[in-house]
Short mmCIF file of C-alpha atoms (C1' of nucleotides) in Angstrom, two decimals:
data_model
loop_
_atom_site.label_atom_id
_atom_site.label_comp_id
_atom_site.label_asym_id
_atom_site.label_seq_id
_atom_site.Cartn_x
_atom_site.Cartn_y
_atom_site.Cartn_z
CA UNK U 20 -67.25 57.01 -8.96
CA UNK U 21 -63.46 57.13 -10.22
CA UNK U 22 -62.62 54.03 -7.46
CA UNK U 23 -62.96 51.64 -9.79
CA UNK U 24 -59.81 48.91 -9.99
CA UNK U 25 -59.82 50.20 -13.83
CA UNK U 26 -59.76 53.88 -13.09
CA UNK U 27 -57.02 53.39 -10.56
CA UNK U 28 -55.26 51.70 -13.48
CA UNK U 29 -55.55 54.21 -15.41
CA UNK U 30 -54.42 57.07 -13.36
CA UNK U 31 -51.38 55.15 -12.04
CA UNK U 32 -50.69 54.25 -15.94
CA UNK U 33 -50.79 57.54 -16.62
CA UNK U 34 -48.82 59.18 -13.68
CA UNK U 35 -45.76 56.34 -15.04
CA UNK U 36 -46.13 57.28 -18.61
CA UNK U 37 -45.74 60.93 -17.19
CA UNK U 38 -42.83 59.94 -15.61
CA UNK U 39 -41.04 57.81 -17.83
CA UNK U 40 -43.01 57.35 -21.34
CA UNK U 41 -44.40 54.45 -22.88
CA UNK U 42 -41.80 52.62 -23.13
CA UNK U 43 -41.42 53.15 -19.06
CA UNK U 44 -44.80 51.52 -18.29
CA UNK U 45 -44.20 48.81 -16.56
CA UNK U 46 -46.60 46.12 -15.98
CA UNK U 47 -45.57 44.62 -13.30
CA UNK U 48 -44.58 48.20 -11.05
CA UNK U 49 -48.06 49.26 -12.22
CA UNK U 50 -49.41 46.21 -10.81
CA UNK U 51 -47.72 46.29 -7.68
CA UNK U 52 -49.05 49.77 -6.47
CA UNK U 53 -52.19 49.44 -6.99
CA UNK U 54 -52.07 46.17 -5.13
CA UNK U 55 -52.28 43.37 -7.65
CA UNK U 56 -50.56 41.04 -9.75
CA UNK U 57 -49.35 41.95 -13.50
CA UNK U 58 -51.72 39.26 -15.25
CA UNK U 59 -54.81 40.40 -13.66
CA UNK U 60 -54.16 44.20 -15.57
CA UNK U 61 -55.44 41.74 -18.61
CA UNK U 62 -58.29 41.92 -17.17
CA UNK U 63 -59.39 45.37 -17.61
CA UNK U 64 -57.16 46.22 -20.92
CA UNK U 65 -56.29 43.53 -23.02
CA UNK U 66 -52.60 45.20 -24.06
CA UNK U 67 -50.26 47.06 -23.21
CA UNK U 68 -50.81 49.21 -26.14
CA UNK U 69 -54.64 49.39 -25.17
CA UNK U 70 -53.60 51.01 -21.69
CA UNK U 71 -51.24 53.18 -23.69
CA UNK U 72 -53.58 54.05 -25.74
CA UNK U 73 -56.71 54.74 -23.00
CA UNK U 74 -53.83 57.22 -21.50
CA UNK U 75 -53.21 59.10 -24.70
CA UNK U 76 -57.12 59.48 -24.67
CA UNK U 77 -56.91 60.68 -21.58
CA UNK U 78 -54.79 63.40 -22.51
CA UNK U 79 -56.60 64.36 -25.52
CA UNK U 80 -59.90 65.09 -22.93
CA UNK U 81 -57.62 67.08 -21.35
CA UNK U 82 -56.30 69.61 -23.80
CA UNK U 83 -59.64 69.68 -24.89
CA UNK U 84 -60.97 70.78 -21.55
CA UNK U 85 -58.21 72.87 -21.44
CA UNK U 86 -58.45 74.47 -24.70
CA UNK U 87 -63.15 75.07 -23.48
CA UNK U 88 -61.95 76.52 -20.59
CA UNK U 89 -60.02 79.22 -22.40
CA UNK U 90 -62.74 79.95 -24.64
CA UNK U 91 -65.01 80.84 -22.26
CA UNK U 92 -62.49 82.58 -20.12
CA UNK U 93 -61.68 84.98 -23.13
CA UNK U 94 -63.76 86.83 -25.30
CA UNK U 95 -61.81 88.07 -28.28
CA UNK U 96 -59.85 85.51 -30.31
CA UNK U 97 -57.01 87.34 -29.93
CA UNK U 98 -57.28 86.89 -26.06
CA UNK U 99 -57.86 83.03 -26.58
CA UNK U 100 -54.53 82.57 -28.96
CA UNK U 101 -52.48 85.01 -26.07
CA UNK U 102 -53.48 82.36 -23.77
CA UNK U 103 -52.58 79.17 -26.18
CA UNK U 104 -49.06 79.04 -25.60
CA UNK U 105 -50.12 78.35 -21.73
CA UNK U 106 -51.07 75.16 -21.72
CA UNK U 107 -47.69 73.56 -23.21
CA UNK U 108 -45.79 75.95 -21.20
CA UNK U 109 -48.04 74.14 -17.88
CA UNK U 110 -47.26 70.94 -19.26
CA UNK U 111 -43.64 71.81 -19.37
CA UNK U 112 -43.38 73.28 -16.50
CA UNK U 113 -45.49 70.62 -13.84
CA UNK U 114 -45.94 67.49 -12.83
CA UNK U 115 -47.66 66.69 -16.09
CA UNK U 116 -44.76 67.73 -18.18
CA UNK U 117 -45.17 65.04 -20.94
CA UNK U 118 -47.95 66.56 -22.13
CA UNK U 119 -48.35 64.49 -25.37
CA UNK U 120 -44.87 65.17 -27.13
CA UNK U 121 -43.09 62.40 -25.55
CA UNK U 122 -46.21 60.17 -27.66
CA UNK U 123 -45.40 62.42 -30.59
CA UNK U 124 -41.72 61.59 -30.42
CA UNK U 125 -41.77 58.26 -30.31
CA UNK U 126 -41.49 56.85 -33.75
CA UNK U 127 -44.25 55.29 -35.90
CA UNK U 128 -43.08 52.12 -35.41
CA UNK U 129 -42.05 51.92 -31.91
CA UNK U 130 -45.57 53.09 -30.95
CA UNK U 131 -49.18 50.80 -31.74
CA UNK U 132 -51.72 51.78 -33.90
CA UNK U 133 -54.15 52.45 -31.26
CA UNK U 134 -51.74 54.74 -29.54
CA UNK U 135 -50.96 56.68 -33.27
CA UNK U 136 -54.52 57.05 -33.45
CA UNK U 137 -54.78 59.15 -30.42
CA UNK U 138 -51.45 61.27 -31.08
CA UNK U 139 -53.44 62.01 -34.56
CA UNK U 140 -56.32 62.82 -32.59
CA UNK U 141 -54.05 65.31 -29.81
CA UNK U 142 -53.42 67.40 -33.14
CA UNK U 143 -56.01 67.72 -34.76
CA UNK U 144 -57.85 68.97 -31.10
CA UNK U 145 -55.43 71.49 -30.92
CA UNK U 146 -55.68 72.49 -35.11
CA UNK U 147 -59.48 72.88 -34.75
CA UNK U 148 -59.61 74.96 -31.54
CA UNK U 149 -56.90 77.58 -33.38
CA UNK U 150 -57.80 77.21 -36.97
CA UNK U 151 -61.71 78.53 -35.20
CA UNK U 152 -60.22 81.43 -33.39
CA UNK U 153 -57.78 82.21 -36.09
CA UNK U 154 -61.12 82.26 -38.85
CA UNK U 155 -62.25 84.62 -36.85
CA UNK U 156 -59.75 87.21 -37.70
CA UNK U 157 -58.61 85.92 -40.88
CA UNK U 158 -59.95 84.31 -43.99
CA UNK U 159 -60.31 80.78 -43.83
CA UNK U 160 -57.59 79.10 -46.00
CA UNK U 161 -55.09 81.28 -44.36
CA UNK U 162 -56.28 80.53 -40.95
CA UNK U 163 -56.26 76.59 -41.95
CA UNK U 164 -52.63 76.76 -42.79
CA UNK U 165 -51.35 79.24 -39.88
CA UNK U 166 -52.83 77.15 -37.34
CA UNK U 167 -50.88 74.38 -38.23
CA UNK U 168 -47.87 76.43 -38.39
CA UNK U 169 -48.94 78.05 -34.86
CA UNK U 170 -49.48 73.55 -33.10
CA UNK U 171 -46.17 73.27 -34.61
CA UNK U 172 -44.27 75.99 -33.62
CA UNK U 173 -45.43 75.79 -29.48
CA UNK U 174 -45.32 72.10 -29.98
CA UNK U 175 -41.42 72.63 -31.33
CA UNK U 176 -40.91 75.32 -28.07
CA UNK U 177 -41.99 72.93 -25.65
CA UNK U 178 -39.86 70.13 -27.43
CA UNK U 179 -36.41 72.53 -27.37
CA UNK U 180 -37.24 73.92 -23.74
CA UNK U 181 -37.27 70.46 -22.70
CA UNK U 182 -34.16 69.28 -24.28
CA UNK U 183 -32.31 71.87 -22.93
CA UNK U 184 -33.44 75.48 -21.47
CA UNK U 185 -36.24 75.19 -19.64
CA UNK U 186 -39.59 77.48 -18.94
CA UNK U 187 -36.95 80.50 -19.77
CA UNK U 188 -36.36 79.14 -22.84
CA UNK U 189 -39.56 78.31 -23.42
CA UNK U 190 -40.54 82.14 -23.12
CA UNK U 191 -38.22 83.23 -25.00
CA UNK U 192 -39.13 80.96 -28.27
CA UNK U 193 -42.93 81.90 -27.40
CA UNK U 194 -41.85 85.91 -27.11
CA UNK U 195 -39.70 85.57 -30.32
CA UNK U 196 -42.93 84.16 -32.17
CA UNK U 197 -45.10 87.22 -30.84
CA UNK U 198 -41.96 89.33 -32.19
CA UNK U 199 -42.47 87.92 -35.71
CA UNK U 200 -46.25 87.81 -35.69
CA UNK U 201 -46.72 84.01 -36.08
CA UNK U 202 -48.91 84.56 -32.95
CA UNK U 203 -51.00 87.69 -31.63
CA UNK U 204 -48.71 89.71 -29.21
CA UNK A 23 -11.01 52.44 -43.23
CA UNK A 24 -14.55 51.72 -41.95
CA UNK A 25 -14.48 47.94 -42.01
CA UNK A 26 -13.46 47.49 -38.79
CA UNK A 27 -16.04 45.58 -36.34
CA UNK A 28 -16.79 49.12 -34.62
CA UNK A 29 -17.94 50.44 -37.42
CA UNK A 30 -20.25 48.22 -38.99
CA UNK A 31 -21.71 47.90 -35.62
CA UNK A 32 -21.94 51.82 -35.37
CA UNK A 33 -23.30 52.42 -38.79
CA UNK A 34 -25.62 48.86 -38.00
CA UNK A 35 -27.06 50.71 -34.79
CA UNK A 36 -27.88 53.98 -36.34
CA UNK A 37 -29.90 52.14 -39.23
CA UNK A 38 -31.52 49.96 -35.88
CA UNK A 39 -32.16 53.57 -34.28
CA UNK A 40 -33.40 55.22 -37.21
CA UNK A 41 -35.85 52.34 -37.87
CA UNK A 42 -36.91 52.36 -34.18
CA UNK A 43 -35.56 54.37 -32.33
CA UNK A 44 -33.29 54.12 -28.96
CA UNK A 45 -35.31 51.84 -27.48
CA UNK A 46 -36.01 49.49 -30.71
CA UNK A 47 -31.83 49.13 -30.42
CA UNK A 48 -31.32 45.72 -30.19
CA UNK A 49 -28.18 44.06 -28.93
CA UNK A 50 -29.11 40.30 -29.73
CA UNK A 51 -30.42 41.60 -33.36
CA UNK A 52 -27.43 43.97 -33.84
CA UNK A 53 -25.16 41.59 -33.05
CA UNK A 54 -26.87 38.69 -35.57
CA UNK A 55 -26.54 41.27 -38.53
CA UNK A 56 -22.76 41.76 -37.94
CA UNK A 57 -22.26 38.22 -37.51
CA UNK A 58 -21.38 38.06 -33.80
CA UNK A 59 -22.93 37.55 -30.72
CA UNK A 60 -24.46 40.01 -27.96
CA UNK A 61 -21.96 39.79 -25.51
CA UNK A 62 -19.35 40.70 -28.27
CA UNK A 63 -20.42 43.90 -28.55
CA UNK A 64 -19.92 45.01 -25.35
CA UNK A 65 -16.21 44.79 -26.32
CA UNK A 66 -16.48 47.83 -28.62
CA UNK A 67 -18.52 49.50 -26.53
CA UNK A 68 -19.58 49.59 -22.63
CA UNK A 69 -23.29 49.98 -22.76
CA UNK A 70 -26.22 50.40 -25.12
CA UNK A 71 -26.17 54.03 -23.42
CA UNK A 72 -22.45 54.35 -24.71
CA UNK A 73 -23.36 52.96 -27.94
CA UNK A 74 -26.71 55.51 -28.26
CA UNK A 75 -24.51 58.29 -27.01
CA UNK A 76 -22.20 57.08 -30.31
CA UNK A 77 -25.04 57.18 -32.69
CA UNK A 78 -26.09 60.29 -31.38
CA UNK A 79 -22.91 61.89 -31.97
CA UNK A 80 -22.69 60.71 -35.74
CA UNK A 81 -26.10 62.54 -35.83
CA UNK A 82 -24.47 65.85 -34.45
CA UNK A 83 -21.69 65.23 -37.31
CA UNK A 84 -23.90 64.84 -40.03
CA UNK A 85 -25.93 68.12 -39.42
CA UNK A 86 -23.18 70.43 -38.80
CA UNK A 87 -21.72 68.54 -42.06
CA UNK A 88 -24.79 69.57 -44.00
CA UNK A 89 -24.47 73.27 -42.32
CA UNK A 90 -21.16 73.41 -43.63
CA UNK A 91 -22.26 72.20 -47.27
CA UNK A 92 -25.13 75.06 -47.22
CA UNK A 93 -22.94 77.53 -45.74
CA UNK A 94 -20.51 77.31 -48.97
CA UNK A 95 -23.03 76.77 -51.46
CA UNK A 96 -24.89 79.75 -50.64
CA UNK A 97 -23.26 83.23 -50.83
CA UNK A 98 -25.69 85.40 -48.61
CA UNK A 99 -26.94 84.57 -45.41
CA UNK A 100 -30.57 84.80 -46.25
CA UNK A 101 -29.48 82.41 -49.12
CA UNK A 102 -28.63 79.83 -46.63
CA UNK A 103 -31.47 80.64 -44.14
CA UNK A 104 -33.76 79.48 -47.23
CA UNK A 105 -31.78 76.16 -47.50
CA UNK A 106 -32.15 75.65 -43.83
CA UNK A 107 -35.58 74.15 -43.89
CA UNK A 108 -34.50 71.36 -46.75
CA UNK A 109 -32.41 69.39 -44.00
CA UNK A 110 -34.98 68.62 -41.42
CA UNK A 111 -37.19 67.64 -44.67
CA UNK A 112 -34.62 65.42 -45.84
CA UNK A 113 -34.37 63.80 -42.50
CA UNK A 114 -38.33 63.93 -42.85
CA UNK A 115 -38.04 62.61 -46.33
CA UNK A 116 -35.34 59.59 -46.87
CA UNK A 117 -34.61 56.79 -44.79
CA UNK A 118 -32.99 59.12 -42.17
CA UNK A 119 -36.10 60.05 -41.44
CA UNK A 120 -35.68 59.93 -37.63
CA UNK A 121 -32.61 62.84 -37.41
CA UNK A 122 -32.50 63.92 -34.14
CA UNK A 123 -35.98 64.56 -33.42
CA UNK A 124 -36.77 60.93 -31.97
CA UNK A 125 -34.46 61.11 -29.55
CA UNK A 126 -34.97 64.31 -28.42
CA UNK A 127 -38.70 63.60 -27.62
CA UNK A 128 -37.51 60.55 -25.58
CA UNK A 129 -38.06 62.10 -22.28
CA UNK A 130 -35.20 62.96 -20.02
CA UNK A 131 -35.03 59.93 -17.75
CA UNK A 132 -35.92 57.79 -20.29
CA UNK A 133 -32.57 58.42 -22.03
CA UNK A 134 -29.17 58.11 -20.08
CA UNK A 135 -27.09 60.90 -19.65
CA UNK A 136 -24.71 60.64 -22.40
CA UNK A 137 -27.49 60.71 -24.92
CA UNK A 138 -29.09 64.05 -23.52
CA UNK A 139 -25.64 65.17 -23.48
CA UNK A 140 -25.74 64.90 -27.19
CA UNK A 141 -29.03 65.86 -27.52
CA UNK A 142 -27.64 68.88 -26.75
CA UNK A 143 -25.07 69.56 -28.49
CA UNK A 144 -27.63 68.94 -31.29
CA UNK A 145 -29.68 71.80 -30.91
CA UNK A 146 -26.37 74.03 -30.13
CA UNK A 147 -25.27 73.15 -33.26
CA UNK A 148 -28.22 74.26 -35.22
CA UNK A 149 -28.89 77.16 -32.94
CA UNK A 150 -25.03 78.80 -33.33
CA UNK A 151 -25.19 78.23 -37.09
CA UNK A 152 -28.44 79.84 -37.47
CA UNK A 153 -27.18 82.48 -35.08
CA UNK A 154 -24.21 83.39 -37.11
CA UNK A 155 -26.70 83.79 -40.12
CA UNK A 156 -29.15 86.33 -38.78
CA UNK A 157 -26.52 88.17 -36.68
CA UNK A 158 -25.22 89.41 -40.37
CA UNK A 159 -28.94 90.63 -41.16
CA UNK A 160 -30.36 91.74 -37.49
CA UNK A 161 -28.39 92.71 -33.99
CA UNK A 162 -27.04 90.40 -32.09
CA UNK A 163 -29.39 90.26 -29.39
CA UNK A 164 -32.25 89.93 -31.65
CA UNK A 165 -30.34 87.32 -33.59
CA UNK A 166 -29.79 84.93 -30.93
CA UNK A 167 -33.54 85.01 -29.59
CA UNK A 168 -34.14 84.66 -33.46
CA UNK A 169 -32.51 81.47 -34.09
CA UNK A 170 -33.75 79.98 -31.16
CA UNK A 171 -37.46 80.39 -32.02
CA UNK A 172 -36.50 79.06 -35.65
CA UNK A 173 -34.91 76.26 -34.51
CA UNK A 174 -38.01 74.90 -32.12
CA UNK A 175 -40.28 76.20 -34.92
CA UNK A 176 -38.52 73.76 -37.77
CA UNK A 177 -38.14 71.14 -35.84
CA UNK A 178 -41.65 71.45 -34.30
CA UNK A 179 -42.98 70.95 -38.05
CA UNK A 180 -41.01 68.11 -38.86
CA UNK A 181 -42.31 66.63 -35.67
CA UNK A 182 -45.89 67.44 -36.37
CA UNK A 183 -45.80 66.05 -39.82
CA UNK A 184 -44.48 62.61 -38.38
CA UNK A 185 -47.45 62.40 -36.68
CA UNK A 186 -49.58 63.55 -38.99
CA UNK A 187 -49.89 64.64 -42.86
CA UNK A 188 -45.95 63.90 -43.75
CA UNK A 189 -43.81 65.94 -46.15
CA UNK A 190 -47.33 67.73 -47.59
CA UNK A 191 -47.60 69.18 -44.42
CA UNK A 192 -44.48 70.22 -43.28
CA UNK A 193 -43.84 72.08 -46.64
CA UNK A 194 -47.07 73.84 -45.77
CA UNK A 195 -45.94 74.94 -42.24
CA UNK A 196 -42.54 76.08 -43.45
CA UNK A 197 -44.60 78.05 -45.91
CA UNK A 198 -46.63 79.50 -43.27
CA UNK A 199 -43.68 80.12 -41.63
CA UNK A 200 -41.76 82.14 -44.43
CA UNK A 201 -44.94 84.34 -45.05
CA UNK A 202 -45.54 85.25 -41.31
CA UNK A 203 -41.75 86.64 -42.23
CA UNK A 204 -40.32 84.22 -39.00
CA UNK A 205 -38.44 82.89 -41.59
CA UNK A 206 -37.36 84.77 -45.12
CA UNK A 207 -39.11 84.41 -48.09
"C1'" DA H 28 -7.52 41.47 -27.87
"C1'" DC H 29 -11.70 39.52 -29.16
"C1'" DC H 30 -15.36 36.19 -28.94
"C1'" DT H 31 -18.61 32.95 -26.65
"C1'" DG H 32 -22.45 30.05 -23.92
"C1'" DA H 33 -24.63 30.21 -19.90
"C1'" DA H 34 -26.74 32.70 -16.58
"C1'" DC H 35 -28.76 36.95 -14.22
"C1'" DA H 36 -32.72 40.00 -13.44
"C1'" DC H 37 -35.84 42.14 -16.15
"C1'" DC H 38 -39.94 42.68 -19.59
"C1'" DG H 39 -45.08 41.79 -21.93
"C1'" DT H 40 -48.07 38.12 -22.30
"C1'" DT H 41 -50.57 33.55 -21.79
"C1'" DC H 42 -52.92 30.07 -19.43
"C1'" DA H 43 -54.67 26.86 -16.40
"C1'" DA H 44 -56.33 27.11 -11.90
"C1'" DG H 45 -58.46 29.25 -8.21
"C1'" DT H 46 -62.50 32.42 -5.76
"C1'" DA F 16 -66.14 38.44 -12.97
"C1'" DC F 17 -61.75 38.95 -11.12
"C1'" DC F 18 -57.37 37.38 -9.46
"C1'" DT F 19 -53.19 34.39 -9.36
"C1'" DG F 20 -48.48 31.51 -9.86
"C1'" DA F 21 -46.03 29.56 -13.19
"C1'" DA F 22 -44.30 29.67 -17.52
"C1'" DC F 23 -43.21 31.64 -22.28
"C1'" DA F 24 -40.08 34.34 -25.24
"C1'" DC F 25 -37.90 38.45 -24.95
"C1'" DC F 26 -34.45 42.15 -23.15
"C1'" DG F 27 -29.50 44.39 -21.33
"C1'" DT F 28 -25.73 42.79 -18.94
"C1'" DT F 29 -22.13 39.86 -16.55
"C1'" DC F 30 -18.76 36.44 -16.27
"C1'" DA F 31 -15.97 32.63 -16.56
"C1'" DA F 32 -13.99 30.25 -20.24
"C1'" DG F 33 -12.13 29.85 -24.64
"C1'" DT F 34 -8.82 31.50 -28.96
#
DNA sequence: ACCTGAACACCGTTCAAGT
DNA sequence: ACCTGAACACCGTTCAAGT
């Protein structure tokens, strides 16, 4: 069912945002692999920043999918926020090593509305999944405020790793922040 | 001393980069504000990579400028480990409200090589300072880790504030921060 | 040494024209 | 409904030509 001209789109979009951002989607490369020529892509998203934007989504399904499939794979909270850090170290680390930061980075104004909207939507996913495991084990305002501090701090690791350091460094931040007790260790 | 037609067109590009970013730098736009045309510029400097790479070093001047400043303004090192938070606010804050962090989300092949290379040197900037800090409170080994994870942590909340909630929030995660003890209260 | 207009190959987007 | 070639206004960059 995902044959569709407009899922190929999509998934083609979204392996060249992977690859080189938003800024490196290119309309008429895009085009050309799936077969086609750049104006007929108007057909099936009106923009550029619509495409961008239907890619960010895409994204958001998937840390939320991601995010499910450690709930049910761990019972305690404290099991659930021991596996959190793994999904931005997977995004680092693979094929899919945008994960959504190269969104986040780009500046408000560089980036469209509809694309913001979904950026806004990637954290708050990721807030609401900790801030519920983190209520768990802690009374609520606190667990409101450390589970921002816990999206920003990974979210900050995966950003440093990739600007210089790698998956070591990446472990290292993570195991420094299990030191400290900003996360469970 | 800093009339000369490099300069304005230095100090002209990192207003166009903090206001977009690397890829909002225009050479046709730049070029109208100083007066001159496009091709002019290349004159003063080879490429737009060469003239990002300039900006980006300016950037890595100004922080270990403010480093210095906190460094002599504040006798102990946990005095200055409080102040360190204030400059990635103030970059959150004013009109310099891009510092470094735009460019380091920019993916890697996004941005040419010069930039990363600065990029770089960014973060080793911050990292050694903060380094030199804890290594007078903690050992050495547990002082570089240290600065490391405070590093991606700051910079993680000023990144997750652009996006969403603003100064508001990142005062709350830097709160967070300071009572989880990752960074001193 | 510094500047320029014209041109190059790119980009997102539009539109009239095809099936 | 979906695709297309041609054209639009943009972009970084080059180059021959000016002072």
């Amino acid at each position: 069912m995902s044959n569709t001209t407009r899922e190929k789109i999509l998934s083609t979009a979204r392996t060249q945002v992977q690859a080189h951002g938003y800024d490196g989607l290119n309309f008429r490369d895009l085009a050309a692999t799936i077969g086609i020529r750049a104006p007929s892509l108007y057909h099936h998203f009106p923009s550029k920043a619509a495409l961008g934007a239907a890619v960010a989504r895409r994204y958001c399904e998937d840390v939320q999918a991601a995010l499910d499939a450690i709930s049910q794979e761990h019972d305690t909270p404290r099991a659930c926020l021991l596996a959190y850090p793994g999904i931005f170290r997977k995004a680092l680390d693979g094929d899919n090593r945008i994960c959504l930061a190269s969104f986040l980075s780009a500046q408000s104004d560089d980036v469209p509305e509809e694309v913001q909207t979904e950026i806004r939507e990637f954290i708050n996913i990721n807030v609401t999944w900790l801030a519920g495991k983190l209520s768990q084990l802690e009374p609520e305002t606190i667990a409101m405020r450390r589970a921002d501090a816990i999206y920003a701090a990974v979210a900050g690791a995966q950003l440093t790793a990739r600007g210089l350091g790698g998956l070591p460094r990446y472990d290292g931040i993570i195991a420094s922040y299990r030191a400290v007790g900003l996360l469970p260790a």
